mmCIF file of C-alpha atoms in Angstrom:
data_model
loop_
_atom_site.group_PDB
_atom_site.id
_atom_site.type_symbol
_atom_site.label_atom_id
_atom_site.label_comp_id
_atom_site.label_asym_id
_atom_site.label_seq_id
_atom_site.Cartn_x
_atom_site.Cartn_y
_atom_site.Cartn_z
ATOM 1 C CA LYS A 1 -12.332 -7.468 16.786
ATOM 2 C CA ALA A 2 -15.161 -7.875 14.289
ATOM 3 C CA GLY A 3 -14.484 -6.775 10.730
ATOM 4 C CA VAL A 4 -16.565 -4.655 8.386
ATOM 5 C CA THR A 5 -19.999 -6.182 7.928
ATOM 6 C CA GLN A 6 -22.114 -5.589 4.860
ATOM 7 C CA THR A 7 -25.700 -6.711 4.487
ATOM 8 C CA PRO A 8 -27.194 -8.239 2.541
ATOM 9 C CA ARG A 9 -24.556 -10.231 0.648
ATOM 10 C CA TYR A 10 -26.743 -10.695 -2.418
ATOM 11 C CA LEU A 11 -29.682 -8.765 -3.860
ATOM 12 C CA ILE A 12 -31.782 -9.066 -6.985
ATOM 13 C CA LYS A 13 -33.874 -6.057 -7.938
ATOM 14 C CA THR A 14 -35.954 -4.983 -10.914
ATOM 15 C CA ARG A 15 -35.248 -1.933 -13.042
ATOM 16 C CA GLY A 16 -36.864 1.164 -11.613
ATOM 17 C CA GLN A 17 -36.850 -0.067 -8.030
ATOM 18 C CA GLN A 18 -34.705 1.357 -5.269
ATOM 19 C CA VAL A 19 -32.315 -0.443 -2.954
ATOM 20 C CA THR A 20 -30.613 0.220 0.376
ATOM 21 C CA LEU A 21 -27.332 -1.405 1.365
ATOM 22 C CA SER A 22 -25.942 -1.419 4.879
ATOM 23 C CA CYS A 23 -22.412 -1.278 6.269
ATOM 24 C CA SER A 24 -21.276 -1.669 9.873
ATOM 25 C CA PRO A 25 -17.670 -0.493 10.286
ATOM 26 C CA ILE A 26 -15.040 -1.810 12.639
ATOM 27 C CA SER A 27 -15.691 -0.610 16.170
ATOM 28 C CA GLY A 28 -14.093 2.793 16.713
ATOM 29 C CA HIS A 29 -13.769 3.624 13.019
ATOM 30 C CA ARG A 30 -15.507 6.852 12.049
ATOM 31 C CA SER A 31 -14.752 6.942 8.315
ATOM 32 C CA VAL A 32 -16.822 4.813 5.961
ATOM 33 C CA SER A 33 -16.306 4.761 2.198
ATOM 34 C CA TRP A 34 -18.288 3.084 -0.555
ATOM 35 C CA TYR A 35 -16.981 1.698 -3.839
ATOM 36 C CA GLN A 36 -18.643 0.176 -6.890
ATOM 37 C CA GLN A 37 -16.859 -2.682 -8.634
ATOM 38 C CA THR A 38 -17.804 -3.764 -12.161
ATOM 39 C CA PRO A 39 -15.897 -5.792 -14.760
ATOM 40 C CA GLY A 40 -15.842 -2.864 -17.168
ATOM 41 C CA GLN A 41 -15.060 0.090 -14.905
ATOM 42 C CA GLY A 42 -13.198 -1.641 -12.100
ATOM 43 C CA LEU A 43 -13.284 -0.143 -8.616
ATOM 44 C CA GLN A 44 -14.784 3.320 -8.459
ATOM 45 C CA PHE A 45 -15.180 5.565 -5.433
ATOM 46 C CA LEU A 46 -18.749 6.532 -4.592
ATOM 47 C CA PHE A 47 -18.513 8.598 -1.387
ATOM 48 C CA GLU A 48 -16.983 8.810 2.052
ATOM 49 C CA TYR A 49 -18.632 9.689 5.335
ATOM 50 C CA PHE A 50 -16.954 10.846 8.511
ATOM 51 C CA SER A 51 -18.852 11.630 11.702
ATOM 52 C CA GLU A 52 -22.202 11.654 9.869
ATOM 53 C CA THR A 53 -20.988 14.119 7.215
ATOM 54 C CA GLN A 54 -20.230 13.377 3.588
ATOM 55 C CA ARG A 55 -16.597 14.341 3.226
ATOM 56 C CA ASN A 56 -15.853 13.180 -0.329
ATOM 57 C CA LYS A 57 -17.953 12.295 -3.340
ATOM 58 C CA GLY A 58 -17.142 10.489 -6.573
ATOM 59 C CA ASN A 59 -18.580 11.044 -10.035
ATOM 60 C CA PHE A 60 -21.881 9.211 -9.776
ATOM 61 C CA PRO A 61 -25.375 10.489 -10.553
ATOM 62 C CA GLY A 62 -27.646 11.773 -7.818
ATOM 63 C CA ARG A 63 -29.512 8.450 -7.801
ATOM 64 C CA PHE A 64 -26.677 7.240 -5.589
ATOM 65 C CA SER A 65 -26.844 8.595 -2.075
ATOM 66 C CA GLY A 66 -25.703 7.650 1.360
ATOM 67 C CA ARG A 67 -25.796 8.534 4.984
ATOM 68 C CA GLN A 68 -24.028 7.744 8.213
ATOM 69 C CA PHE A 69 -25.531 7.354 11.640
ATOM 70 C CA SER A 70 -24.185 8.432 15.018
ATOM 71 C CA ASN A 71 -22.852 4.907 15.642
ATOM 72 C CA SER A 72 -20.857 5.183 12.363
ATOM 73 C CA ARG A 73 -23.004 2.613 10.557
ATOM 74 C CA SER A 74 -23.643 3.674 7.005
ATOM 75 C CA GLU A 75 -26.240 3.032 4.352
ATOM 76 C CA MET A 76 -26.177 3.698 0.662
ATOM 77 C CA ASN A 77 -29.269 4.020 -1.449
ATOM 78 C CA VAL A 78 -29.706 3.693 -5.186
ATOM 79 C CA SER A 79 -32.996 4.905 -6.618
ATOM 80 C CA THR A 80 -34.543 4.174 -10.009
ATOM 81 C CA LEU A 81 -32.246 1.223 -10.610
ATOM 82 C CA GLU A 82 -30.764 0.670 -14.055
ATOM 83 C CA LEU A 83 -29.272 -2.509 -15.507
ATOM 84 C CA GLY A 84 -25.857 -0.855 -15.381
ATOM 85 C CA ASP A 85 -26.069 -0.562 -11.607
ATOM 86 C CA SER A 86 -25.438 -4.297 -11.340
ATOM 87 C CA ALA A 87 -22.169 -4.518 -9.455
ATOM 88 C CA LEU A 88 -20.375 -5.522 -6.302
ATOM 89 C CA TYR A 89 -20.687 -2.699 -3.793
ATOM 90 C CA LEU A 90 -17.864 -2.569 -1.282
ATOM 91 C CA CYS A 91 -17.742 -0.677 1.964
ATOM 92 C CA ALA A 92 -14.517 0.212 3.739
ATOM 93 C CA SER A 93 -13.874 1.672 7.161
ATOM 94 C CA SER A 94 -10.801 3.373 8.514
ATOM 95 C CA GLY A 95 -9.658 4.874 11.777
ATOM 96 C CA GLN A 96 -8.263 8.262 12.690
ATOM 97 C CA GLY A 97 -5.467 9.829 10.681
ATOM 98 C CA VAL A 98 -4.387 9.372 7.123
ATOM 99 C CA ASN A 99 -1.837 6.735 8.091
ATOM 100 C CA THR A 100 -4.489 4.161 8.778
ATOM 101 C CA GLU A 101 -5.547 1.696 6.148
ATOM 102 C CA ALA A 102 -8.991 0.974 4.770
ATOM 103 C CA PHE A 103 -10.557 -2.310 5.840
ATOM 104 C CA PHE A 104 -13.076 -3.720 3.385
ATOM 105 C CA GLY A 105 -16.213 -5.733 3.879
ATOM 106 C CA GLN A 106 -17.122 -8.714 1.709
ATOM 107 C CA GLY A 107 -19.441 -6.617 -0.390
ATOM 108 C CA THR A 108 -23.036 -6.736 -1.543
ATOM 109 C CA ARG A 109 -23.622 -8.256 -4.974
ATOM 110 C CA LEU A 110 -26.495 -6.327 -6.591
ATOM 111 C CA THR A 111 -28.113 -7.721 -9.730
ATOM 112 C CA VAL A 112 -30.642 -5.574 -11.566
ATOM 113 C CA VAL A 113 -32.949 -7.430 -13.950
ATOM 114 C CA ALA B 1 -6.170 14.030 -9.765
ATOM 115 C CA GLN B 2 -4.376 10.744 -9.281
ATOM 116 C CA SER B 3 -4.377 7.786 -11.639
ATOM 117 C CA VAL B 4 -3.035 4.254 -11.400
ATOM 118 C CA THR B 5 -1.976 1.992 -14.248
ATOM 119 C CA GLN B 6 -1.491 -1.705 -13.769
ATOM 120 C CA LEU B 7 0.466 -2.739 -16.800
ATOM 121 C CA ASP B 8 -0.676 -6.360 -17.012
ATOM 122 C CA SER B 9 -4.297 -7.446 -16.828
ATOM 123 C CA GLN B 10 -3.328 -11.118 -16.492
ATOM 124 C CA VAL B 11 -0.148 -12.821 -15.296
ATOM 125 C CA PRO B 12 0.105 -16.622 -15.493
ATOM 126 C CA VAL B 13 2.983 -18.267 -13.647
ATOM 127 C CA PHE B 14 3.971 -21.707 -12.473
ATOM 128 C CA GLU B 15 4.026 -22.646 -8.823
ATOM 129 C CA GLU B 16 7.285 -21.758 -7.004
ATOM 130 C CA ALA B 17 8.281 -19.276 -9.735
ATOM 131 C CA PRO B 18 8.919 -15.612 -8.894
ATOM 132 C CA VAL B 19 6.389 -12.998 -9.928
ATOM 133 C CA GLU B 20 6.263 -9.237 -10.373
ATOM 134 C CA LEU B 21 3.028 -7.293 -10.794
ATOM 135 C CA ARG B 22 3.622 -3.830 -12.158
ATOM 136 C CA CYS B 23 1.997 -0.604 -11.034
ATOM 137 C CA ASN B 24 2.627 2.971 -12.130
ATOM 138 C CA TYR B 25 0.889 6.012 -10.713
ATOM 139 C CA SER B 26 0.448 9.617 -11.644
ATOM 140 C CA SER B 27 -0.140 12.418 -9.174
ATOM 141 C CA SER B 28 0.746 16.073 -8.778
ATOM 142 C CA VAL B 29 0.790 15.738 -4.981
ATOM 143 C CA SER B 30 2.338 13.294 -2.559
ATOM 144 C CA VAL B 31 0.492 10.028 -2.252
ATOM 145 C CA TYR B 32 0.373 6.907 -0.179
ATOM 146 C CA LEU B 33 0.434 3.592 -2.042
ATOM 147 C CA PHE B 34 -1.254 0.273 -1.369
ATOM 148 C CA TRP B 35 -1.595 -3.210 -2.776
ATOM 149 C CA TYR B 36 -4.805 -5.132 -2.125
ATOM 150 C CA VAL B 37 -5.726 -8.728 -2.984
ATOM 151 C CA GLN B 38 -9.209 -9.973 -3.823
ATOM 152 C CA TYR B 39 -10.181 -13.639 -3.808
ATOM 153 C CA PRO B 40 -13.355 -14.721 -5.686
ATOM 154 C CA ASN B 41 -16.564 -13.405 -4.119
ATOM 155 C CA GLN B 42 -14.617 -11.635 -1.393
ATOM 156 C CA GLY B 43 -13.765 -8.090 -0.419
ATOM 157 C CA LEU B 44 -10.314 -6.564 -0.579
ATOM 158 C CA GLN B 45 -7.507 -7.475 1.804
ATOM 159 C CA LEU B 46 -4.525 -5.224 2.317
ATOM 160 C CA LEU B 47 -1.211 -6.831 1.347
ATOM 161 C CA LEU B 48 1.092 -3.892 2.108
ATOM 162 C CA LYS B 49 1.328 -0.122 2.137
ATOM 163 C CA TYR B 50 3.899 2.605 1.573
ATOM 164 C CA LEU B 51 3.451 5.765 3.572
ATOM 165 C CA SER B 52 7.027 7.048 3.987
ATOM 166 C CA GLY B 53 10.494 5.906 4.969
ATOM 167 C CA SER B 54 12.142 2.825 3.502
ATOM 168 C CA THR B 55 11.205 2.331 -0.124
ATOM 169 C CA LEU B 56 11.133 -1.455 0.232
ATOM 170 C CA VAL B 57 7.945 -2.516 1.957
ATOM 171 C CA LYS B 58 7.224 -6.008 3.194
ATOM 172 C CA GLY B 59 3.691 -7.294 3.492
ATOM 173 C CA ILE B 60 1.728 -10.389 4.309
ATOM 174 C CA ASN B 61 2.038 -13.789 2.618
ATOM 175 C CA GLY B 62 5.651 -13.150 1.568
ATOM 176 C CA PHE B 63 4.874 -10.212 -0.740
ATOM 177 C CA GLU B 64 7.002 -7.075 -0.954
ATOM 178 C CA ALA B 65 6.944 -3.919 -3.037
ATOM 179 C CA GLU B 66 9.399 -1.196 -3.896
ATOM 180 C CA PHE B 67 8.448 2.452 -4.158
ATOM 181 C CA ASN B 68 10.364 4.266 -6.892
ATOM 182 C CA LYS B 69 9.595 7.971 -6.869
ATOM 183 C CA SER B 70 11.590 8.848 -9.995
ATOM 184 C CA GLN B 71 9.790 6.199 -12.028
ATOM 185 C CA THR B 72 6.483 6.680 -10.177
ATOM 186 C CA SER B 73 6.210 2.948 -9.743
ATOM 187 C CA PHE B 74 5.208 0.591 -6.959
ATOM 188 C CA HIS B 75 5.754 -2.940 -8.267
ATOM 189 C CA LEU B 76 4.697 -5.964 -6.228
ATOM 190 C CA ARG B 77 6.962 -9.008 -6.012
ATOM 191 C CA LYS B 78 7.039 -12.458 -4.522
ATOM 192 C CA PRO B 79 10.062 -14.757 -4.879
ATOM 193 C CA SER B 80 8.081 -18.004 -4.954
ATOM 194 C CA VAL B 81 4.331 -18.214 -5.525
ATOM 195 C CA HIS B 82 1.849 -20.846 -4.393
ATOM 196 C CA ILE B 83 -1.391 -22.067 -5.902
ATOM 197 C CA SER B 84 -3.201 -20.210 -3.117
ATOM 198 C CA ASP B 85 -1.841 -16.877 -4.419
ATOM 199 C CA THR B 86 -4.215 -17.122 -7.382
ATOM 200 C CA ALA B 87 -6.349 -13.984 -7.052
ATOM 201 C CA GLU B 88 -6.823 -10.476 -8.398
ATOM 202 C CA TYR B 89 -4.395 -7.827 -7.197
ATOM 203 C CA PHE B 90 -5.120 -4.117 -7.065
ATOM 204 C CA CYS B 91 -2.720 -1.236 -6.735
ATOM 205 C CA ALA B 92 -4.204 1.908 -5.151
ATOM 206 C CA VAL B 93 -3.180 5.422 -4.179
ATOM 207 C CA VAL B 94 -4.588 7.999 -1.811
ATOM 208 C CA ARG B 95 -3.556 11.614 -1.484
ATOM 209 C CA GLY B 96 -1.349 12.230 1.493
ATOM 210 C CA SER B 97 -3.577 14.950 2.849
ATOM 211 C CA GLY B 98 -6.253 13.250 4.890
ATOM 212 C CA ASN B 99 -8.525 12.928 1.877
ATOM 213 C CA TYR B 100 -9.466 9.278 2.235
ATOM 214 C CA LYS B 101 -10.429 8.439 -1.333
ATOM 215 C CA LEU B 102 -8.660 5.457 -2.856
ATOM 216 C CA THR B 103 -7.972 5.452 -6.578
ATOM 217 C CA PHE B 104 -7.509 1.911 -7.863
ATOM 218 C CA GLY B 105 -5.847 0.409 -10.887
ATOM 219 C CA LYS B 106 -7.847 -1.979 -13.088
ATOM 220 C CA GLY B 107 -6.366 -5.009 -11.394
ATOM 221 C CA THR B 108 -4.054 -7.871 -12.364
ATOM 222 C CA LEU B 109 -5.317 -11.421 -12.324
ATOM 223 C CA LEU B 110 -2.526 -13.660 -11.082
ATOM 224 C CA THR B 111 -3.023 -17.311 -11.985
ATOM 225 C CA VAL B 112 -0.623 -19.803 -10.452
ATOM 226 C CA ASN B 113 -0.489 -23.111 -12.297
ATOM 227 C CA PRO B 114 0.847 -26.408 -10.911
#
């Protein structure tokens, strides 16, 4: 069974640009969550999607958005990039029921210059 | 809201020594507890989880953790560590209500020295 796939692995963008990151969950998983990891703030929850609907949202500005497609693949978008958006962005997928665990992808390393 | 405190940011140990990584949580509702490991430039891998039942939970790679409700702790232990256990370890909680939002601690960097 293939794991969670995130593309691209690495990105370098300029301040003010926008970026789109992609996440393909494990087959059959309908929940996809996104996390931002930085040395200063650690791992912070961005949002969770389930069956194409945003079910939970963390405390991030509106520049951070996401969506989920009918095949459960998810994208997150960051507009008007700031230097502080440089981080490792992790995607996790999980199956039905709260007893299932979250499986993480390898992440996308975003550097804003 | 939940919160997680990992009491040590760094833990250096020698190979074959025992290790304990400490985690305390705070929540007004029931939670499920997890330990994840992260190797450099990698995502997170689940070591073990506590959902209910026995308070002693065994995970992969010889790790185990004990859930203590009265002390709101979920410490991770391994009786004998290897060089390959060098990594960052994260304790996390999620509300036991179907709300799948993990709250993580700041992480503990375990360094195993020869």
